[in-house]
Tab-separated table of C-alpha atoms in Angstrom:
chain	number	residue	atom	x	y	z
A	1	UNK	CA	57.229	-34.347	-17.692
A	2	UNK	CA	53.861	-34.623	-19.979
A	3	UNK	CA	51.394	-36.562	-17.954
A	4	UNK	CA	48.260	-36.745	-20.185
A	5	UNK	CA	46.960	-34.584	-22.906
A	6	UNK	CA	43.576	-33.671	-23.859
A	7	UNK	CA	41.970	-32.179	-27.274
A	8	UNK	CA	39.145	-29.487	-26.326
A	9	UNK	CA	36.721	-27.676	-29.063
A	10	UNK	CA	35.416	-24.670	-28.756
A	11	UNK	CA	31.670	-26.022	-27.254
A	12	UNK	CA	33.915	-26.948	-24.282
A	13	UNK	CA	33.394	-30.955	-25.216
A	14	UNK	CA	37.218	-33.086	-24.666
A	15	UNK	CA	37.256	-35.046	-28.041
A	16	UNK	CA	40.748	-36.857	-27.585
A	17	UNK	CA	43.163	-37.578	-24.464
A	18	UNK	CA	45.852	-39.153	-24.537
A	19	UNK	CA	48.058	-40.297	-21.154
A	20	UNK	CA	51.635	-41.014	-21.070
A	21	UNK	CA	53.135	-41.577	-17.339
A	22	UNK	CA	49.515	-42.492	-15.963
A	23	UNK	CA	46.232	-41.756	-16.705
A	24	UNK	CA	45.081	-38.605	-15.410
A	25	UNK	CA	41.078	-37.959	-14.524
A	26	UNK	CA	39.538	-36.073	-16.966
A	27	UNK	CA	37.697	-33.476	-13.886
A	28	UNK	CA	41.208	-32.323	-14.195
A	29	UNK	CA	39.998	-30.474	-17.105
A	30	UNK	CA	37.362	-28.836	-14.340
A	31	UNK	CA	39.419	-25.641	-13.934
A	32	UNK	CA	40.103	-25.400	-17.308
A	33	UNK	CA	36.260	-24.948	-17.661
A	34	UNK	CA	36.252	-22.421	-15.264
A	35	UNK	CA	39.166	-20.577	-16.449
A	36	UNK	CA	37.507	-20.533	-19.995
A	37	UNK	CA	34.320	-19.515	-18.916
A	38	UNK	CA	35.801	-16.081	-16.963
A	39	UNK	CA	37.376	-15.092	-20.467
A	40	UNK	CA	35.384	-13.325	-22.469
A	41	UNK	CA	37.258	-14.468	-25.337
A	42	UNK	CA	39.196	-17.645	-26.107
A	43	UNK	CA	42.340	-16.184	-26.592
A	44	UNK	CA	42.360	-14.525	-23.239
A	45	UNK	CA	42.036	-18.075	-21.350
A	46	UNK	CA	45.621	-17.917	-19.527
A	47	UNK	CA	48.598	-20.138	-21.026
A	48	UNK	CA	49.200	-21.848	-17.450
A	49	UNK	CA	46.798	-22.677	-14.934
A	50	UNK	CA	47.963	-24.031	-11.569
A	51	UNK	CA	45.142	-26.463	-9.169
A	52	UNK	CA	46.111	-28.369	-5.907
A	53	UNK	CA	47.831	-31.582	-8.067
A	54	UNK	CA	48.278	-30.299	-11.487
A	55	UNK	CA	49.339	-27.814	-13.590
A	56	UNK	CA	47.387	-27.085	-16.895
A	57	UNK	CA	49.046	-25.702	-20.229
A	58	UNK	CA	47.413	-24.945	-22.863
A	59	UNK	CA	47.522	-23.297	-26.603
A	60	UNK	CA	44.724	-22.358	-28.606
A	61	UNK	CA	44.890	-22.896	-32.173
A	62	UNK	CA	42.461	-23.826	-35.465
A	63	UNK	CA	39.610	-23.115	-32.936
A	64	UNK	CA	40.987	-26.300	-30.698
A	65	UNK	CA	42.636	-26.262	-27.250
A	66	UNK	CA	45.678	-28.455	-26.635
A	67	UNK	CA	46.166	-28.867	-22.595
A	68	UNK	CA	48.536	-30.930	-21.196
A	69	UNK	CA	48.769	-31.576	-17.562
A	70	UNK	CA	52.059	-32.171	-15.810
A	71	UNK	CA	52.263	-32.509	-12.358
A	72	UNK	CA	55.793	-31.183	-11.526
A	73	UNK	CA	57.346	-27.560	-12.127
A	74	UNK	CA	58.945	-27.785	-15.673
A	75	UNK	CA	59.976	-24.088	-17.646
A	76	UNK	CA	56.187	-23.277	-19.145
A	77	UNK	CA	57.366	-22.123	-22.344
A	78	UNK	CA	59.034	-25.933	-22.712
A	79	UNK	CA	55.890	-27.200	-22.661
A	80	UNK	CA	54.488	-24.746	-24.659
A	81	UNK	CA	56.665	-25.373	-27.400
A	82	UNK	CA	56.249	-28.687	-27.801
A	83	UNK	CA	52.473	-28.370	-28.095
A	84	UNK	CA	52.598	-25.980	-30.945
A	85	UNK	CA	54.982	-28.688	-32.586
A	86	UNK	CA	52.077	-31.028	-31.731
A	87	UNK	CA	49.397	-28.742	-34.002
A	88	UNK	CA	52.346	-28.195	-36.667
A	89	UNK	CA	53.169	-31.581	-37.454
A	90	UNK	CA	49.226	-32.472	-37.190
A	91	UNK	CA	48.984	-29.753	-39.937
A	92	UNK	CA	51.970	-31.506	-41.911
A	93	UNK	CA	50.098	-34.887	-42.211
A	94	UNK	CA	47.089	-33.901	-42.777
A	95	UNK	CA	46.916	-30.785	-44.813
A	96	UNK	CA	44.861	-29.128	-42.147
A	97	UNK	CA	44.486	-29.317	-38.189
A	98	UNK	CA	40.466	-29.702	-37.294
A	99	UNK	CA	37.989	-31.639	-35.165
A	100	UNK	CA	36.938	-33.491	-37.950
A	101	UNK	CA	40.386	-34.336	-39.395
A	102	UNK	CA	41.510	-35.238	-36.287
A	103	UNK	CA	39.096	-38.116	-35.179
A	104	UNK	CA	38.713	-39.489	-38.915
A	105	UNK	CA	42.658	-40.130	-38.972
A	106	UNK	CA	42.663	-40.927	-34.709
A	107	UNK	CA	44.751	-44.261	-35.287
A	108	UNK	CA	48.001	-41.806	-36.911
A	109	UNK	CA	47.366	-38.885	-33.952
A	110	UNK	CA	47.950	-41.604	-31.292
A	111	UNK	CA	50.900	-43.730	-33.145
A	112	UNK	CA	52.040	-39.693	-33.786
A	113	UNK	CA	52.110	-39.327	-30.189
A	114	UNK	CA	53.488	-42.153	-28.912
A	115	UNK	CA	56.605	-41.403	-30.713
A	116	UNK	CA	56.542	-37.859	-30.456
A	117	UNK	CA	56.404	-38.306	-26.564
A	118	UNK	CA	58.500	-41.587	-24.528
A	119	UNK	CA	57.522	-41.650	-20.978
A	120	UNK	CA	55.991	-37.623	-21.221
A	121	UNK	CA	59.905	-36.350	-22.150
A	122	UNK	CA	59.703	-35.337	-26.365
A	123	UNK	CA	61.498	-37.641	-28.464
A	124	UNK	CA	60.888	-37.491	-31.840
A	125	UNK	CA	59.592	-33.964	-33.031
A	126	UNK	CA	61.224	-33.731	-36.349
A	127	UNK	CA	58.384	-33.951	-38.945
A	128	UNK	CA	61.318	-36.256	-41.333
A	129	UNK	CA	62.204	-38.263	-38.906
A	130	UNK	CA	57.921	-38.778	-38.044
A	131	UNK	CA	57.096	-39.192	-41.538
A	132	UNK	CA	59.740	-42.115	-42.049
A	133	UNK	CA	58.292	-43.588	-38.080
A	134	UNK	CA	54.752	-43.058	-38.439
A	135	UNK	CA	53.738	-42.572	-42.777
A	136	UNK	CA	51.188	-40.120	-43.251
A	137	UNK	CA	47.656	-41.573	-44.438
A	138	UNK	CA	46.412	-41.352	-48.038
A	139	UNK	CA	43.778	-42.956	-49.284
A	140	UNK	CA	45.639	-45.847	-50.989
A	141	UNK	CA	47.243	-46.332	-47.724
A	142	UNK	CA	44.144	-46.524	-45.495
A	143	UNK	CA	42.516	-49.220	-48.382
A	144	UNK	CA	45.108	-51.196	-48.373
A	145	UNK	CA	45.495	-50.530	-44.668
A	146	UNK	CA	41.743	-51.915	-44.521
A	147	UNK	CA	41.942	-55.113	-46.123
A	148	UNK	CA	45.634	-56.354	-44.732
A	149	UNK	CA	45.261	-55.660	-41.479
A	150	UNK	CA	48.452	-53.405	-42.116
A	151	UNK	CA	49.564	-50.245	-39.684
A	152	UNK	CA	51.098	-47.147	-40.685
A	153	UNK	CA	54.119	-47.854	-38.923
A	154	UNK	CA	57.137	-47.797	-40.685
A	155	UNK	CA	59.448	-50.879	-41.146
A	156	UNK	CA	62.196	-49.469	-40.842
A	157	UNK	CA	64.224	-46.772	-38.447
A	158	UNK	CA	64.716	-43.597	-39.786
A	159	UNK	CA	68.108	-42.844	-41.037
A	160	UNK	CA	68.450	-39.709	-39.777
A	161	UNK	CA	67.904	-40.431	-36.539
A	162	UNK	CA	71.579	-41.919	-35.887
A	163	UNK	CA	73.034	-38.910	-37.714
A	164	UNK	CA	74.764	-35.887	-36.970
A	165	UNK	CA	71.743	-33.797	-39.284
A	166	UNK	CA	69.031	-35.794	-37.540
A	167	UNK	CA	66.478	-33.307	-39.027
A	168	UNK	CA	67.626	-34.303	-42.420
A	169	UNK	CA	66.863	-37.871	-43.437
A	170	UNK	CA	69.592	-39.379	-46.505
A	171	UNK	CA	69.642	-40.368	-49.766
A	172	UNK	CA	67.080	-37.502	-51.098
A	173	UNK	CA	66.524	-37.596	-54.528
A	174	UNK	CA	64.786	-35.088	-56.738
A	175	UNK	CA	64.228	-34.328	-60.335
A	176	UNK	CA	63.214	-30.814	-59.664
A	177	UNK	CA	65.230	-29.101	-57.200
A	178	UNK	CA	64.053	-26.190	-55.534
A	179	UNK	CA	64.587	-23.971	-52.449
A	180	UNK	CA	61.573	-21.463	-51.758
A	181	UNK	CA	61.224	-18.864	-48.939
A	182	UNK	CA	58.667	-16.688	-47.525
A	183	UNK	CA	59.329	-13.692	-45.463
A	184	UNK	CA	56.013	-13.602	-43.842
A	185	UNK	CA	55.621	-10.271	-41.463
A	186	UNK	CA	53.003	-9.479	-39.275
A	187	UNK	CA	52.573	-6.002	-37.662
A	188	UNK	CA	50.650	-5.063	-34.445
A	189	UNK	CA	49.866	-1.137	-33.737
A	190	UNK	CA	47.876	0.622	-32.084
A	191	UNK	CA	46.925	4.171	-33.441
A	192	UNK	CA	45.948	6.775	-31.399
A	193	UNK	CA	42.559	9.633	-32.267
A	194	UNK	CA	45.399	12.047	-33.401
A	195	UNK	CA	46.771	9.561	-36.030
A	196	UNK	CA	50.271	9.042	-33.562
A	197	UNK	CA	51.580	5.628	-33.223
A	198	UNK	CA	50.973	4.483	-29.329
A	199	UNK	CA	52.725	0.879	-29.886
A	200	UNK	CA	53.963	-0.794	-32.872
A	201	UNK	CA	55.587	-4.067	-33.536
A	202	UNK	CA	56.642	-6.446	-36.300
A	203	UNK	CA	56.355	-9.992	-35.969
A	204	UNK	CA	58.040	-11.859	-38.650
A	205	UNK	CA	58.887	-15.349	-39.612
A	206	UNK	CA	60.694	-17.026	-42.542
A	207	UNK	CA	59.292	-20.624	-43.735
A	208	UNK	CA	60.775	-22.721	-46.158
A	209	UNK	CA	59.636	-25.249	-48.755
A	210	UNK	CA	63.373	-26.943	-49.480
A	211	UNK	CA	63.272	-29.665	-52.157
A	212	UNK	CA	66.770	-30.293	-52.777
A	213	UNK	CA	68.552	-33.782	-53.899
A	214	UNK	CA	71.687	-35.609	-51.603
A	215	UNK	CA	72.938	-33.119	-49.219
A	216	UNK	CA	73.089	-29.434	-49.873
A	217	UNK	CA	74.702	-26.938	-47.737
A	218	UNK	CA	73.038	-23.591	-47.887
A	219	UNK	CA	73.567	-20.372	-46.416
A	220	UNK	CA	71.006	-17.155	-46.951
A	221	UNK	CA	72.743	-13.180	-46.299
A	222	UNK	CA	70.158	-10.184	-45.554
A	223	UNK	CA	70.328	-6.803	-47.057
A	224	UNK	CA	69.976	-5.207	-43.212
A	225	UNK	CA	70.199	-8.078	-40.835
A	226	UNK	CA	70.865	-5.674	-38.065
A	227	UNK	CA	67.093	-5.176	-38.283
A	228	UNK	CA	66.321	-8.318	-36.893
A	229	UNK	CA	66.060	-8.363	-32.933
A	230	UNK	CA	65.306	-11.237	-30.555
A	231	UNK	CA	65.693	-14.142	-33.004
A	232	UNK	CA	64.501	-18.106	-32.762
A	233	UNK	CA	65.967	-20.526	-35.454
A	234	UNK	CA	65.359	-23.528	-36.365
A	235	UNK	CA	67.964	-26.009	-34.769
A	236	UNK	CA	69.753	-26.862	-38.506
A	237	UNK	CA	71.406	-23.386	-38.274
A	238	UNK	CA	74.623	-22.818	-37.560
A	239	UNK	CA	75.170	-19.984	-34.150
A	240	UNK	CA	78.678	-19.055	-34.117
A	241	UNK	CA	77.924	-18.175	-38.229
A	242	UNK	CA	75.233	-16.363	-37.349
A	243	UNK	CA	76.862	-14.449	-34.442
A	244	UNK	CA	80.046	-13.365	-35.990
A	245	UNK	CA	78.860	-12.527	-39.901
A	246	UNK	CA	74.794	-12.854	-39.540
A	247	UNK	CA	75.012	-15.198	-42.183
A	248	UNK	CA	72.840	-18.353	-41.973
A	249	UNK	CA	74.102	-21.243	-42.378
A	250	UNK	CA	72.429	-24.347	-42.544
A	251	UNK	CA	71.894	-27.929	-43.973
A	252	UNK	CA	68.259	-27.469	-44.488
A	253	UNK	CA	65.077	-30.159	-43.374
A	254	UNK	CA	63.687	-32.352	-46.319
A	255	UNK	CA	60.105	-30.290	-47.186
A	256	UNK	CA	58.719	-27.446	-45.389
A	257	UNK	CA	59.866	-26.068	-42.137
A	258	UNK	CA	60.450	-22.826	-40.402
A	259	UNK	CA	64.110	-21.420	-40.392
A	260	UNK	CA	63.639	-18.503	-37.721
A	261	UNK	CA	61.100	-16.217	-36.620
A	262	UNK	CA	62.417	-12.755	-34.997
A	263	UNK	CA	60.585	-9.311	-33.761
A	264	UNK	CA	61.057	-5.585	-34.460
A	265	UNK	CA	60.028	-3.487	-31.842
A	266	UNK	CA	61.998	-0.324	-32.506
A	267	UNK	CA	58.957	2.501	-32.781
A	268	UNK	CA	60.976	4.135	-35.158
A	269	UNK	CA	61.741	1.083	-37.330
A	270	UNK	CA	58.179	0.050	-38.200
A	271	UNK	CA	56.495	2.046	-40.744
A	272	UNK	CA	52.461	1.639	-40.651
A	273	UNK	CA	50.924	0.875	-44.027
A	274	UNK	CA	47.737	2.256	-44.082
A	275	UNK	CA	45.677	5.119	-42.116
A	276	UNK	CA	42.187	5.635	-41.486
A	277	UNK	CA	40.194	8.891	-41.346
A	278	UNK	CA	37.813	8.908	-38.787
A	279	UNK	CA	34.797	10.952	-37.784
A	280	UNK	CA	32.141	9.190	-35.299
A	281	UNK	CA	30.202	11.451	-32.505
A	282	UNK	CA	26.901	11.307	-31.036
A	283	UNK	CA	25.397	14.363	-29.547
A	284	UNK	CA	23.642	14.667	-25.888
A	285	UNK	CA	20.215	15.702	-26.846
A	286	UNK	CA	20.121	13.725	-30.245
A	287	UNK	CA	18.981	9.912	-30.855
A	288	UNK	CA	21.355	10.698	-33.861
A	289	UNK	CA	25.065	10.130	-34.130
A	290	UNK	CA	27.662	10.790	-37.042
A	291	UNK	CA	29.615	8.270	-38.149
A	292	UNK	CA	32.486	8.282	-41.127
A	293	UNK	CA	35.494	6.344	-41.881
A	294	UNK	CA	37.746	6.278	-44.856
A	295	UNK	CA	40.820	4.042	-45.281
A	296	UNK	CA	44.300	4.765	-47.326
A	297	UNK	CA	47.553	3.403	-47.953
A	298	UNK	CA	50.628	5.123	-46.252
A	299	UNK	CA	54.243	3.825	-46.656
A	300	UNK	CA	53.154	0.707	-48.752
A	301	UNK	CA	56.550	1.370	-51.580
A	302	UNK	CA	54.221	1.035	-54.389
A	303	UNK	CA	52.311	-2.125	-53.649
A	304	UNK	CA	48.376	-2.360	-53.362
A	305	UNK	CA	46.632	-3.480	-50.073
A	306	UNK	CA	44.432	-6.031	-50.285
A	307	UNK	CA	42.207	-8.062	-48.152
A	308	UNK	CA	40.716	-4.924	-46.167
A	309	UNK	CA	38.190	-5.880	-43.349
A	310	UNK	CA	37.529	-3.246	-40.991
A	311	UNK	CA	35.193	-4.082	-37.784
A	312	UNK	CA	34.440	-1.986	-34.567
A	313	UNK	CA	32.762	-3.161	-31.804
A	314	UNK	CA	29.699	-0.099	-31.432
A	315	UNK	CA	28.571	0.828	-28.053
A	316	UNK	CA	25.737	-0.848	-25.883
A	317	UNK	CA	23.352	2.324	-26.836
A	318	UNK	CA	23.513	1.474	-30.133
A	319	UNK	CA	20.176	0.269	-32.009
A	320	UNK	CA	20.743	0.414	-35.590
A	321	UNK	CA	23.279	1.996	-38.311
A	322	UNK	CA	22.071	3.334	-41.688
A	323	UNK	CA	25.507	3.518	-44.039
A	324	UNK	CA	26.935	3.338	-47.443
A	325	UNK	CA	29.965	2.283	-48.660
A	326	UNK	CA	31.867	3.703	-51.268
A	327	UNK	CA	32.921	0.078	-51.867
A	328	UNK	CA	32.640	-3.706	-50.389
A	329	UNK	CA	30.097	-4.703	-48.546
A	330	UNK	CA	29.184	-3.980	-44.812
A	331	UNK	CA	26.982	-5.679	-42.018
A	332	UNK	CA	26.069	-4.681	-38.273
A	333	UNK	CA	24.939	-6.671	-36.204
A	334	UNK	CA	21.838	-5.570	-33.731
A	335	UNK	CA	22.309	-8.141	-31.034
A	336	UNK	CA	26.191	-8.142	-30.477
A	337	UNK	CA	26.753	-4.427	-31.905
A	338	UNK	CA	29.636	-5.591	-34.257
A	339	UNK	CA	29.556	-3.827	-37.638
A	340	UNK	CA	32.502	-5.070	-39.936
A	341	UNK	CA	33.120	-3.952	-43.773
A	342	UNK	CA	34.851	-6.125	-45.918
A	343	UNK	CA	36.415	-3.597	-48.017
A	344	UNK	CA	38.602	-5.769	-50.464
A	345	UNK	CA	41.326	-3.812	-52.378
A	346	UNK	CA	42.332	-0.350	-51.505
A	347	UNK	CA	42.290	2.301	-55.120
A	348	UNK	CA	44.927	4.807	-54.363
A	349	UNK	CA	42.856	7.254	-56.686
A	350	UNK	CA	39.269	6.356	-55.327
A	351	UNK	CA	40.038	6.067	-51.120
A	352	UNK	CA	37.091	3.378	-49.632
A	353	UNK	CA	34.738	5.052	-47.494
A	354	UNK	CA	31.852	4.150	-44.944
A	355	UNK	CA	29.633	7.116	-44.177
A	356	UNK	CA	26.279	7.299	-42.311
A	357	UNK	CA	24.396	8.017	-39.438
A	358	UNK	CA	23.699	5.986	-36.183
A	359	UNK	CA	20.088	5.364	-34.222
A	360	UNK	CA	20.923	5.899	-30.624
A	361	UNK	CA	18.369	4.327	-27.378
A	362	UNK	CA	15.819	7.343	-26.921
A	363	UNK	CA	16.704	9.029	-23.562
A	364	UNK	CA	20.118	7.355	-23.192
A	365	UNK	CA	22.530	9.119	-22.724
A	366	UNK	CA	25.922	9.776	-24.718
A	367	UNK	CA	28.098	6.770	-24.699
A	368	UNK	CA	31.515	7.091	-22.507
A	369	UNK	CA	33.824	6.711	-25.104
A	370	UNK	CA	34.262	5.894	-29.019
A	371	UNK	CA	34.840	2.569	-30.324
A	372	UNK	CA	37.611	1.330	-31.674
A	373	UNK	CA	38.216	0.100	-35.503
A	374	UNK	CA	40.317	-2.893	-35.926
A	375	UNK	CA	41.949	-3.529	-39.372
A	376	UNK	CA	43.113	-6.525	-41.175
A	377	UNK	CA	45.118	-6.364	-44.437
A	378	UNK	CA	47.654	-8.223	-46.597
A	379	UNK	CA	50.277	-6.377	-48.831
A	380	UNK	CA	52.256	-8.894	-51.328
A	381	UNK	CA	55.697	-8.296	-52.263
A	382	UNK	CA	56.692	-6.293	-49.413
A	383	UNK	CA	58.305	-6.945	-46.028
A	384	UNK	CA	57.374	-4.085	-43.316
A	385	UNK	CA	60.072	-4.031	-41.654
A	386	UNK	CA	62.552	-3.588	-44.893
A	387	UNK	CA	64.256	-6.550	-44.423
A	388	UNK	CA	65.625	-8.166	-47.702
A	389	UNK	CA	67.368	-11.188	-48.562
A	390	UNK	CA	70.667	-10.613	-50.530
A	391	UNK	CA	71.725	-14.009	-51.716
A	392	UNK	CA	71.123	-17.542	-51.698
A	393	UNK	CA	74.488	-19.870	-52.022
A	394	UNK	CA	74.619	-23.591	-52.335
A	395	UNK	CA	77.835	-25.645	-51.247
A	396	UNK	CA	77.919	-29.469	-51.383
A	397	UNK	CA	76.671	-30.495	-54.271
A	398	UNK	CA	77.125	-29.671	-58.392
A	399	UNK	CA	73.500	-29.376	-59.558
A	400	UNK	CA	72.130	-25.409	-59.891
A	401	UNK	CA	68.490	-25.446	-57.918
A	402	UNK	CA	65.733	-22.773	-58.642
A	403	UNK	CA	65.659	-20.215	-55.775
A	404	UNK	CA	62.411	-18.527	-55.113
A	405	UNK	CA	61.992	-15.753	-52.557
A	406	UNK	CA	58.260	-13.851	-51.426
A	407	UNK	CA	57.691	-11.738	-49.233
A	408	UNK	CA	54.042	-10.493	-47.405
A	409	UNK	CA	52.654	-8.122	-44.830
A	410	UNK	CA	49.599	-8.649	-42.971
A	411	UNK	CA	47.853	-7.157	-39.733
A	412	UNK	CA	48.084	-9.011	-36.641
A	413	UNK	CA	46.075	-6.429	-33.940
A	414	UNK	CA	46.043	-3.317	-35.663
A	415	UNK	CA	43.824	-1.402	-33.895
A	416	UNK	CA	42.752	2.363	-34.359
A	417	UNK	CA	41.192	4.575	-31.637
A	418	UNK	CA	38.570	7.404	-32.290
């Protein structure tokens, strides 16, 4: 399956490989080079990548590429998968995923590894069942660690492991008990010079922080569940529940974990939250050009948008911009023609505004085409899509937990065109 895989940064330098079946060359990595180098950004280096022995797959995430090389045809999205487990439980040990992190705690990423892989097929995956294997590091840990001699390694086999909840280790014991959930949604659009919506879709996911004593049984009903289209849960949830009442059902993992992610793409099901007024032109004869933009909320149900950073990529023709906004501060850049505004908080009463003019190349001529704004944003309290959770039910056990549920909108590529 998993042959070898191999940590990459950003400056292109491999900072960790690890081989499972046998070790592979690292001038594999070669056309991954190449690859990277053709795409003008790192997101756009492709997922799979085939050369004459190998095939390369790769995810980028926290500014790192994870590749792993396999050398037969396996289903990509397999592979995939199990590499954006990799970063996730990385995350769950040590708080974040980073270069740094990553070679100061190297001893726990390769005993992670080993058990996470057994002869390149996935074995253990389940951060429980990892955590009871492999302990995480603290700093008592790694002193003691220091002067015994001592591994992380657990002495004992995890107990969930024989079980029919494997995700769920036993005899959990609490003094608080608490079940929290986030509906986190993220919405991708594309706006049109006319204000229309070309594309828009909602991706949304719900993660849990479950801190619940012995062995609770818990199922979670939705307002509108019919909303929810193409949906990917966690393996602890019950199908047949789902597919006859679109209930979940589910004895839940010890901690955090995600319970499903799912994707609204019905146009007329995603409402956008904010709009932008635009006015940017540049004349034939003029070094001048005009350039205005002011942002708003639209279909937020009350709640404030916050986090507003708008940046545009100006044209090649473009020397300087002379602006002001109304709020928040903005910066262009000269060399790579990038001018973002980090607007902050939107004030329903007093709309944010950028206005100005722009210094055109004497005797150039009028740029092809306008730029295009690109938004981010974060609304609290407030799920896009209208999806809301009805009820939260515990069976199993006599103690009454505190429930907690959030919700929160943010942009994913929002993009306006002018």
């Amino acid at each position: 399956m998993i042959h070898s895989l191999f940590l990459i940064n950003s400056a292109g330098d491999i900072f960790l490989e690890k081989h499972w079946k046998s070790v592979v060359s690292r001038s594999v990595c070669d056309y991954f080079f190449e690859a990277q180098e053709r795409a003008t950004e790192a997101e756009n280096v492709p997922p799979v990548i085939s050369t004459p022995h190998h095939y390369l797959l790769s995810v980028y995430r926290h500014k790192i590429f994870f590749v792993a090389v396999i050398q037969t045809e396996v289903p990509p999205l397999f592979v995939i998968e199990f590499l954006h487990r990799v970063v996730d439980t990385f995350q769950d040990y040590f708080g974040v995923c980073s270069e740094p992190v990553i070679k100061d705690n190297v001893v726990v990423v390769y005993e992670v590894l080993e058990e996470m892989l057994d002869n390149g097929f996935p074995l253990a995956t389940e951060s429980n069942i990892l955590k009871e294997l492999i302990k995480p590091p603290t700093i008592l840990r790694t002193v003691v660690n220091t002067i015994t001699g001592s591994t992380n390694v657990g002495d004992q086999l995890p107990t969930g492991q024989l079980s029919v909840v494997p995700w769920r280790r036993t005899g959990v014991k609490y003094t608080n008990n608490e079940a929290y959930f986030d509906v986190i949604e993220e919405i991708d659009a594309i706006i049109d010079k006319s204000g229309s919506t070309v594309t828009a879709e909602i991706q949304g996911v719900i993660d849990a922080c479950v801190k619940l004593t012995g062995m609770p049984d818990l199922t979670l009903s939705f307002m509108n569940p019919r909303l929810l289209d193409d949906v990917s849960f966690h393996p602890c949830v019950r199908f047949k529940r789902w597919e006859s009442e679109r209930i979940l059902s589910f004895i839940p993992p010890d901690g955090n974990f995600r319970l499903l992610s799912y994707h609204v793409s019905a146009q007329n099901l995603v409402a956008i939250p904010v709009y932008v007024k635009h006015n940017i032109s540049f004349r034939d004869s003029s070094s001048l050009g005009r350039f205005e933009i002011t942002v708003g909320p639209k279909q937020t149900m009350g709640k404030s948008i916050e986090g507003v950073t708008v940046s545009s990529q100006m044209p090649r023709g473009v020397l300087s911009m002379n602006l002001t906004p109304s709020q928040g501060t903005h910066m262009f850049d000269p060399v790579t023609k990038m001018l973002s505004w980090d607007v902050g908080k939107i004030n329903p009463q007093k709309l944010p505004s950028l206005k100005g003019t722009v210094s055109l190349q004497a005797g150039a001529s009028k740029p092809d085409e306008n730029p295009t704004i690109n938004l981010q944003f974060k609304i609290q309290q407030l799920a896009i899509s209208g999806l809301k959770v009805n009820r939260l039910d515990m069976y199993g056990e006599k103690y009454k937990p505190f429930k907690g549920i959030k919700y929160m909108t943010k942009a994913g590529k929002f993009q306006v065109r002018t």
